mmCIF file of C-alpha atoms in Angstrom:
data_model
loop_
_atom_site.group_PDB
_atom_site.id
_atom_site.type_symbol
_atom_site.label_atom_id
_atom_site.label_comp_id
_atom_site.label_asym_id
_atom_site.label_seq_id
_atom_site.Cartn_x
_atom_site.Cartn_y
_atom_site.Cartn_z
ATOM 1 C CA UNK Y 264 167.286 2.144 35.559
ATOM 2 C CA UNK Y 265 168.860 -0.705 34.219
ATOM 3 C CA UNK Y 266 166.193 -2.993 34.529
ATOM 4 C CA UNK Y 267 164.080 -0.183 32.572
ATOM 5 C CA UNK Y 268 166.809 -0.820 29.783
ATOM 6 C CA UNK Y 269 166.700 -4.698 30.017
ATOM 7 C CA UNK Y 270 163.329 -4.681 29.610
ATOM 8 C CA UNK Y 271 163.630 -2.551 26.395
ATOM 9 C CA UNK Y 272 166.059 -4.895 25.002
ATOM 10 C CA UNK Y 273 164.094 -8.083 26.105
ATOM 11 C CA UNK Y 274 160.954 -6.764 24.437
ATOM 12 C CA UNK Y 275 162.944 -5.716 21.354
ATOM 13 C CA UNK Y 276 164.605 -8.974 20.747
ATOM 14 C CA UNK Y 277 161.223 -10.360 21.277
ATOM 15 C CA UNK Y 278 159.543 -8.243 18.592
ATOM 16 C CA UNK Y 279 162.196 -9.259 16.123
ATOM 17 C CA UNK Y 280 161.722 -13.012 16.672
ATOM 18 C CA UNK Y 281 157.405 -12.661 16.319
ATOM 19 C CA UNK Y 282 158.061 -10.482 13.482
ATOM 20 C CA UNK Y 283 160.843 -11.936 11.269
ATOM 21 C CA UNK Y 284 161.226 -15.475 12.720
ATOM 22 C CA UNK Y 285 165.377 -14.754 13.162
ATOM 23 C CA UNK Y 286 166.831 -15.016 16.257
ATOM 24 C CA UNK Y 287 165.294 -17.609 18.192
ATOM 25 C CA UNK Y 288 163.146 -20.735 17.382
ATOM 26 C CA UNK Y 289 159.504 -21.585 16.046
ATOM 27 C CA UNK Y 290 157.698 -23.925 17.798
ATOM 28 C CA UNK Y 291 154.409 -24.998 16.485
ATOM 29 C CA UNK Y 292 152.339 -27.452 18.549
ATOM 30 C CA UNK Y 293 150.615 -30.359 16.438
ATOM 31 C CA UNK Y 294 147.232 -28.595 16.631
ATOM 32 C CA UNK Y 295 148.986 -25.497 14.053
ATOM 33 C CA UNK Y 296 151.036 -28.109 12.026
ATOM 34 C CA UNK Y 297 147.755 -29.627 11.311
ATOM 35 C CA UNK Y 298 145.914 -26.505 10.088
ATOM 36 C CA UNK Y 299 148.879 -26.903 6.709
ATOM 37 C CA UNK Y 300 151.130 -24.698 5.434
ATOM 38 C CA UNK Y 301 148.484 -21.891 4.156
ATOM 39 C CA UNK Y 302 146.601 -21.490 7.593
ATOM 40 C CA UNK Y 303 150.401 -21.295 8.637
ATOM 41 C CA UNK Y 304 151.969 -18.792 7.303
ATOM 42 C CA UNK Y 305 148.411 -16.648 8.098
ATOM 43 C CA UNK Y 306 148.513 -17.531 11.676
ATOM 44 C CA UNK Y 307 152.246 -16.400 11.598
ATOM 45 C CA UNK Y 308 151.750 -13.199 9.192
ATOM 46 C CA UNK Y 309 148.875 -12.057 12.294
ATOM 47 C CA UNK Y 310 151.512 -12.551 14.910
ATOM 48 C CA UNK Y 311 153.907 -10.872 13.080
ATOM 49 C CA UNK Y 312 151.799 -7.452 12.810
ATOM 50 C CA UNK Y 313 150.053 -7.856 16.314
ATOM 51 C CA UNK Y 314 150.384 -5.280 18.635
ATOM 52 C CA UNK Y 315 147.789 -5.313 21.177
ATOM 53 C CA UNK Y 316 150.001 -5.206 23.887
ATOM 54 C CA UNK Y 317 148.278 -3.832 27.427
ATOM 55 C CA UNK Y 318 149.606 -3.488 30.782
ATOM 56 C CA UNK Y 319 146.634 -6.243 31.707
ATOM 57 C CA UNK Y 320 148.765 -8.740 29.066
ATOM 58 C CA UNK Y 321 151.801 -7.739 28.965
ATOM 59 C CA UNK Y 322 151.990 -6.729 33.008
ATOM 60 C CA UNK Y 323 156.124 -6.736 32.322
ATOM 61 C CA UNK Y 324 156.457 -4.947 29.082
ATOM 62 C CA UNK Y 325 157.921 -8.050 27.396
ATOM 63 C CA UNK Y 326 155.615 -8.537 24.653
ATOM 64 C CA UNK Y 327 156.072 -12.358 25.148
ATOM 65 C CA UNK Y 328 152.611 -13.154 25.302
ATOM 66 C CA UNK Y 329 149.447 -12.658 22.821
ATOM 67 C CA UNK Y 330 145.949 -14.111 22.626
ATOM 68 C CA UNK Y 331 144.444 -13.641 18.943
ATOM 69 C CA UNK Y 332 141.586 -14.988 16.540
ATOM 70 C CA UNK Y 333 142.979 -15.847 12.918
ATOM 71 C CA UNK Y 334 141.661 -17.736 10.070
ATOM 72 C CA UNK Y 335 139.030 -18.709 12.144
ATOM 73 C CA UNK Y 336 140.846 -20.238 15.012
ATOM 74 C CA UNK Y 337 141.676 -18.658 18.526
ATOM 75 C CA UNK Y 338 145.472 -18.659 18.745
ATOM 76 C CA UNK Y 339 148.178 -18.179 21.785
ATOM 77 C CA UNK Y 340 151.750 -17.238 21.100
ATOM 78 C CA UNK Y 341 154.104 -17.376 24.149
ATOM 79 C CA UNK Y 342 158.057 -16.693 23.761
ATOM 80 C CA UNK Y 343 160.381 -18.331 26.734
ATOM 81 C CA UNK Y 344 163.836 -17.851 27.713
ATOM 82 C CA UNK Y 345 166.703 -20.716 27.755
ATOM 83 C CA UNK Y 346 170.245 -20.812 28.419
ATOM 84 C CA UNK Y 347 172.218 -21.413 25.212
ATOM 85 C CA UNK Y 348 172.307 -25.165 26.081
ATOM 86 C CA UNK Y 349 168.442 -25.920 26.349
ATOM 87 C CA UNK Y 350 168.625 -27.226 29.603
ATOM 88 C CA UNK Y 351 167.093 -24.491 31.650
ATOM 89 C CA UNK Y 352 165.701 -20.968 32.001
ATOM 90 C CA UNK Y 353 168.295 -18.069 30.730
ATOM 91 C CA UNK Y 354 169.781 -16.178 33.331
ATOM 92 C CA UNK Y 355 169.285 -13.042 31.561
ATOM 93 C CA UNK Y 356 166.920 -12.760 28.334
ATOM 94 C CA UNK Y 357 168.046 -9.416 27.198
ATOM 95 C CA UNK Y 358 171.274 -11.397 26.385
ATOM 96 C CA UNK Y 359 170.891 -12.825 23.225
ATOM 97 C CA UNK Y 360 174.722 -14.370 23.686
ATOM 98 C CA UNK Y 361 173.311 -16.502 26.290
ATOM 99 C CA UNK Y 362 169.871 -16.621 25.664
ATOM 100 C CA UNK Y 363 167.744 -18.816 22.881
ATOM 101 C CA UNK Y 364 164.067 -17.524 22.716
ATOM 102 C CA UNK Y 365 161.884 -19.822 21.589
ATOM 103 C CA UNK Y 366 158.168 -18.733 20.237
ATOM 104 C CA UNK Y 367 155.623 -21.406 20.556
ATOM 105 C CA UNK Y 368 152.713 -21.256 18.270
ATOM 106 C CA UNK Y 369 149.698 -22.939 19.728
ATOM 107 C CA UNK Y 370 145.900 -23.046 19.240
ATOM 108 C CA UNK Y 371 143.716 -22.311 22.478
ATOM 109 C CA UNK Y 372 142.391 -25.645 22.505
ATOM 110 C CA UNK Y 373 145.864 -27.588 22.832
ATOM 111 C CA UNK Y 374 146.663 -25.219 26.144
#
């Protein structure tokens, strides 16, 4: 049962980062910082509202991955787990005291 619940909190912490951009980082790869600001804050604004999580993408109930088409480009989000320090994975990600989540923004062509 307590996985069950760390799960829940992992996946919760993980929709407030793709949906308000607080508590972790933004990554975007060179690919999005090229698009400028306008494409941008789209790009971000359709990862903010997506919810097409499925048990065939989202196999651990995470929502730390998403594949989406936006202002005409096919986009991949992906939020990882590191220990407060940067130096390695977190040893628990429904900790937010020791755990910085970072969302990368990337286009499908840079992966």
């Amino acid at each position: 049962m307590t996985t069950v619940l760390d799960v829940d909190r992992t996946r919760a912490l993980n929709d407030i980062l793709r949906r308000s951009l607080s508590g972790g980082l933004l990554m975007l790869t060179a690919g999005v910082i090229a698009l400028g600001r306008e494409r941008q804050q789209i790009i971000l604004d359709a990862i903010a509202a997506y919810d097409n999580f499925t048990p065939d993408n989202d196999p651990r109930g995470e929502h730390d991955f998403g594949a989406l088409e936006v202002a005409g480009e096919r986009v991949f989000f992906k939020i990882d787990y590191y220990d407060r320090a940067m130096t390695g994975h977190s040893p628990d990600p429904a900790d937010s005291s020791i755990t910085t989540r970072m969302l990368t923004v990337m286009l499908a062509g840079e992966y």
